[in-house]
Coordinates of C-alpha atoms in Angstrom, one line a residue:
M26 CA 11.2 33.3 168.9
R27 CA 14.5 33.3 170.6
N28 CA 15.0 34.7 174.2
W29 CA 15.9 38.2 173.2
P30 CA 16.2 39.9 176.6
N31 CA 18.7 37.5 178.1
T32 CA 20.7 37.4 174.9
L33 CA 20.9 41.1 174.4
Q34 CA 21.9 42.0 178.0
E35 CA 25.1 39.9 177.9
P36 CA 28.0 42.0 179.5
N37 CA 30.2 41.8 176.4
L38 CA 27.8 44.0 174.5
T39 CA 28.5 47.0 176.7
Q40 CA 32.2 46.7 177.7
K41 CA 34.0 50.1 177.6
V42 CA 37.5 49.0 178.6
K43 CA 39.3 49.6 175.3
L44 CA 38.0 53.1 174.8
L45 CA 38.4 54.1 178.5
S46 CA 37.5 57.8 178.9
L47 CA 38.3 59.0 175.3
R48 CA 35.9 61.6 174.0
L49 CA 34.8 62.6 170.6
H50 CA 37.2 65.6 170.3
E51 CA 40.2 63.2 170.9
T52 CA 39.8 61.2 167.7
L53 CA 42.9 61.2 165.5
T54 CA 40.9 62.1 162.4
N55 CA 37.6 63.9 161.8
I56 CA 34.6 61.7 162.1
V57 CA 30.8 62.0 162.1
I58 CA 28.6 59.2 163.6
P59 CA 24.9 59.1 163.2
T60 CA 22.5 57.9 165.9
F61 CA 18.7 58.2 166.5
D62 CA 17.2 59.6 169.7
I63 CA 14.2 57.4 170.4
K64 CA 12.8 59.8 173.0
K65 CA 13.1 63.0 170.8
L66 CA 12.3 61.0 167.7
E67 CA 15.1 62.8 165.8
P68 CA 18.6 62.1 164.6
T69 CA 21.6 62.9 166.8
L70 CA 24.9 63.4 164.9
F71 CA 28.2 63.2 166.7
S72 CA 30.7 65.2 164.7
S73 CA 34.3 65.9 165.7
F74 CA 33.9 69.2 163.8
I75 CA 31.4 70.5 166.2
A76 CA 32.5 68.8 169.4
P77 CA 34.8 71.6 170.5
T78 CA 32.0 74.2 170.4
A79 CA 28.9 71.9 171.2
S80 CA 30.3 70.4 174.3
A81 CA 27.0 68.6 175.1
L82 CA 27.8 66.3 172.1
D83 CA 31.5 65.7 173.1
A84 CA 30.5 62.4 174.6
H85 CA 32.6 59.3 175.4
L86 CA 33.5 57.3 172.3
S87 CA 32.4 54.2 174.2
D88 CA 28.8 55.6 174.6
I89 CA 28.7 56.8 171.0
S90 CA 29.9 53.4 169.7
I91 CA 27.4 51.4 171.7
A92 CA 24.6 53.8 170.6
T93 CA 25.3 53.8 166.9
S94 CA 25.3 50.0 166.8
A95 CA 22.2 49.5 168.9
A96 CA 20.1 48.0 166.1
P97 CA 16.4 47.6 167.1
T98 CA 15.4 44.0 167.9
Y99 CA 19.1 42.9 167.9
L100 CA 20.8 45.1 170.5
P101 CA 19.4 47.2 173.4
S102 CA 18.9 50.9 173.2
H103 CA 21.6 52.9 174.9
Y104 CA 21.0 55.6 177.6
F105 CA 23.7 57.9 178.9
T106 CA 24.2 61.4 180.1
N107 CA 26.9 64.0 179.3
Q108 CA 27.8 67.3 180.9
D109 CA 28.5 70.4 178.8
K110 CA 31.1 73.0 179.7
S111 CA 28.7 74.9 181.9
G112 CA 28.0 71.8 183.9
K113 CA 24.5 71.2 182.5
T114 CA 23.6 67.5 182.1
H115 CA 22.2 66.3 178.8
Q116 CA 20.3 63.0 178.4
F117 CA 20.7 60.7 175.4
N118 CA 18.3 57.9 174.5
L119 CA 19.8 56.4 171.4
I120 CA 19.5 53.6 168.9
D121 CA 21.3 52.5 165.8
G122 CA 22.6 55.1 163.4
G123 CA 21.3 53.0 160.6
V124 CA 17.8 54.3 161.5
T125 CA 19.0 57.7 160.6
A126 CA 21.4 56.8 157.7
N127 CA 22.2 53.2 157.0
N128 CA 24.7 54.5 154.4
P129 CA 26.2 57.6 156.2
S130 CA 28.4 58.7 153.4
F131 CA 26.1 61.5 152.4
I132 CA 26.2 62.8 156.0
A133 CA 30.0 62.9 155.8
L134 CA 29.7 64.8 152.5
S135 CA 27.4 67.3 154.2
E136 CA 29.8 67.8 157.1
V137 CA 32.7 68.5 154.7
T138 CA 30.6 70.9 152.7
K139 CA 29.6 72.8 155.9
Q140 CA 33.2 73.2 156.9
V141 CA 34.2 74.6 153.5
T142 CA 31.4 77.1 153.6
K143 CA 32.4 78.1 157.1
K144 CA 35.9 78.7 155.9
N145 CA 37.5 76.1 158.1
P146 CA 41.3 76.7 157.6
D147 CA 41.8 72.9 157.2
F148 CA 40.0 73.1 153.9
K149 CA 40.7 74.9 150.7
P150 CA 38.9 78.3 150.6
G151 CA 36.3 79.2 148.0
P152 CA 33.4 77.3 146.4
V153 CA 33.2 73.5 147.2
D154 CA 35.1 71.6 144.4
Y155 CA 33.7 68.1 144.5
T156 CA 36.2 66.9 142.0
K157 CA 38.6 67.1 144.9
V158 CA 36.4 64.9 147.1
L159 CA 37.0 61.2 147.4
V160 CA 34.4 58.9 149.0
I161 CA 34.9 55.2 149.9
S162 CA 31.6 53.8 151.1
L163 CA 31.8 50.3 152.8
G164 CA 28.7 48.2 153.0
T165 CA 28.3 45.3 155.4
G166 CA 26.6 43.0 152.9
S167 CA 23.1 41.7 152.4
N168 CA 21.2 38.7 151.0
K169 CA 19.1 40.9 148.6
T170 CA 19.6 38.4 145.8
Q171 CA 17.7 35.8 147.7
Q172 CA 14.5 37.8 147.3
K173 CA 13.0 36.3 150.4
Y174 CA 9.9 38.4 150.5
N175 CA 7.1 39.2 148.1
A176 CA 3.7 41.0 148.1
K177 CA 1.6 37.8 148.2
L178 CA 3.6 36.5 151.2
S179 CA 3.6 39.7 153.2
A180 CA -0.1 40.6 152.4
S181 CA -1.2 38.3 155.3
W182 CA 1.4 39.4 157.8
G183 CA 0.5 40.9 161.1
P184 CA 2.8 43.1 163.3
I185 CA 4.8 40.1 164.6
S186 CA 5.6 38.7 161.2
W187 CA 6.8 42.1 160.0
I188 CA 9.1 42.3 162.9
Y189 CA 10.3 38.6 162.9
Y190 CA 9.8 36.1 160.1
N191 CA 11.8 33.0 159.4
G192 CA 14.8 34.2 161.2
S193 CA 14.8 37.7 159.7
S194 CA 13.1 41.1 160.3
P195 CA 11.3 42.1 157.1
I196 CA 10.5 45.7 158.3
I197 CA 14.1 46.4 159.3
D198 CA 15.4 44.8 156.1
A199 CA 13.0 47.0 154.1
F200 CA 13.9 50.3 155.8
S201 CA 17.7 49.6 155.9
E202 CA 18.0 48.5 152.3
S203 CA 15.9 51.5 151.2
S204 CA 18.2 53.9 153.1
V205 CA 21.3 52.3 151.7
D206 CA 20.2 52.2 148.1
T207 CA 18.7 55.7 148.2
V208 CA 21.9 57.3 149.4
N209 CA 23.9 55.2 147.0
Y210 CA 21.7 56.4 144.1
Y211 CA 22.0 60.1 145.2
N212 CA 25.8 59.7 145.5
C213 CA 26.1 58.2 142.1
V214 CA 24.0 61.0 140.5
F215 CA 25.8 63.7 142.6
F216 CA 29.3 62.7 141.5
D217 CA 28.2 62.0 138.0
A218 CA 26.7 65.5 137.8
A219 CA 30.0 67.0 139.2
G220 CA 31.9 65.2 136.4
C221 CA 33.8 63.0 138.8
E222 CA 31.9 59.7 139.0
S223 CA 35.1 57.7 139.7
N224 CA 35.5 59.7 142.9
Y225 CA 32.7 57.7 144.5
F226 CA 33.6 54.1 145.3
R227 CA 31.0 51.8 146.9
I228 CA 32.0 48.3 148.1
D229 CA 29.2 46.0 149.1
D230 CA 28.0 42.4 148.5
D231 CA 24.3 41.7 148.1
T232 CA 24.9 37.9 147.5
L233 CA 25.5 36.8 151.1
Q234 CA 23.7 33.6 152.1
G235 CA 22.6 32.0 155.4
D236 CA 24.6 32.9 158.5
L237 CA 26.8 35.3 156.5
A238 CA 23.9 37.6 156.1
S239 CA 23.0 37.6 159.8
V240 CA 23.4 40.6 162.0
D241 CA 24.0 38.8 165.3
I242 CA 25.8 35.5 164.7
A243 CA 29.3 36.2 166.1
T244 CA 30.6 32.7 166.3
T245 CA 34.3 32.1 165.5
K246 CA 33.2 30.1 162.4
N247 CA 30.9 32.7 161.0
L248 CA 33.4 35.5 161.6
N249 CA 36.1 33.6 159.8
N250 CA 33.7 32.9 157.0
L251 CA 33.0 36.7 156.8
V252 CA 36.8 37.3 156.5
E253 CA 37.0 34.9 153.6
S254 CA 34.0 36.5 152.0
G255 CA 35.7 39.9 152.3
K256 CA 38.8 38.6 150.7
K257 CA 36.8 37.2 147.7
L258 CA 35.0 40.6 147.5
L259 CA 38.4 42.3 147.0
K260 CA 39.0 40.2 143.9
K261 CA 35.6 41.0 142.4
T262 CA 35.1 43.8 139.8
V263 CA 33.9 47.2 141.0
T264 CA 30.1 47.4 140.8
R265 CA 27.5 50.1 140.2
I266 CA 23.9 49.8 141.3
N267 CA 21.4 49.0 138.5
L268 CA 18.5 51.4 139.2
A269 CA 16.0 49.2 137.4
T270 CA 16.7 46.0 139.4
G271 CA 18.3 47.5 142.6
L272 CA 21.2 45.0 142.3
Y273 CA 24.9 45.7 142.0
E274 CA 26.4 45.0 138.6
P275 CA 30.1 44.8 137.6
I276 CA 31.4 47.7 135.5
P277 CA 32.3 46.4 132.1
N278 CA 36.1 46.0 131.9
G279 CA 36.3 47.7 135.3
P280 CA 39.1 47.2 137.9
S281 CA 38.8 44.9 140.9
N282 CA 37.8 46.3 144.3
Q283 CA 41.4 45.8 145.4
E284 CA 42.8 47.7 142.5
E285 CA 40.4 50.6 143.1
L286 CA 41.3 50.7 146.8
K287 CA 45.0 51.0 145.8
R288 CA 44.1 53.8 143.4
F289 CA 42.3 55.7 146.1
A290 CA 45.1 55.0 148.6
K291 CA 47.7 56.5 146.1
L292 CA 45.6 59.6 145.5
L293 CA 45.3 60.2 149.3
S294 CA 49.0 59.4 149.9
D295 CA 50.1 61.9 147.1
E296 CA 47.8 64.5 148.6
R297 CA 49.2 64.1 152.0
R298 CA 52.8 64.4 150.7
L299 CA 51.8 67.6 148.9
R300 CA 50.3 69.1 152.0
L301 CA 53.3 68.2 154.1
A302 CA 55.6 69.8 151.6
N303 CA 53.5 72.9 151.4
A304 CA 53.4 73.2 155.2
K305 CA 57.1 72.8 155.4
A306 CA 57.7 75.4 152.7
T307 CA 55.5 78.0 154.5
A308 CA 56.9 77.3 158.0

C-alpha cells in the first residue's frame, strides 16, 4: 500500500491563497455545499441562503472547499473553527461532502424549495412550480462498466481489502455510486412526475478506464487526458440511467450533451433578460 500519510499532507492540498478571507455570504451566486462532520456523525450543509442568519456557518470559503473535498483514504479530514456574531467559537471536524450527498443536486432542489415556501423575495411567490426549475447535474465520471468487483471475489475480503483492493477502494466505490445513482433516480422520477423530465440534465461518463477513473492522479498527462475525455463527452448523446442495469444509455434520437447545454444556457439567458426588463420597468 502506498505511503498515504506523507502523500496526503503535502502543502499544496491546503493552500488558501486564492480564496484569501472570502466567506460564504460573499459568493456571487447562491450555493449550497455538503460536508460530513466526523465528530458529530451528521451532515453539515453550508448554504449561502442561511449564512446571513446562521453566522456560525458563515465560514471561510477556503475551509469549506477543503472540507467538502476531503475524501476518506484520499485526502485528510479538515478541522477548523469559526466565530458567530456573538463571538462564540464553533468547531468543525469535516470530511468529503460525497459522504453526505455524492450527487448534491437534490440538496440544491431542497434549498430552493425552502426559500420559496419561506417567501424569499428573490423567488416567485406561491406554490413551488417545478416546471420553472432547471437542474444541470455534473458527474465526475467512473469506471462502472469495468465491473471490477463481484460477490464471489468480495466474499473472502477482510476489512483491508474492502478499504483498498487492486488500486481502488471497493467500500467507497459502493457507497459513492449508490448515492449518485439513488439521487439520479429520484431526480428522474421527480421531474417526470412534475411533467418536465427535460428540465433535469445529468452529464456523466461511466466508461472511464485506468488512470482516468482515479481520484488522486493529478499528473499533467492525466489532467490533459481528462480534458480530452470531457470534450468527447460533449459530443455524445444525452443519456438517461437504465434502472435495470444501473448504466447510462443514450436517448434515442436525442441531442448531444453540447446541444443540451446550449439549450439550457439559452433558457437561463432569456430568463435573465426578462427579469432585468421587469426590474427596469418597476424601478
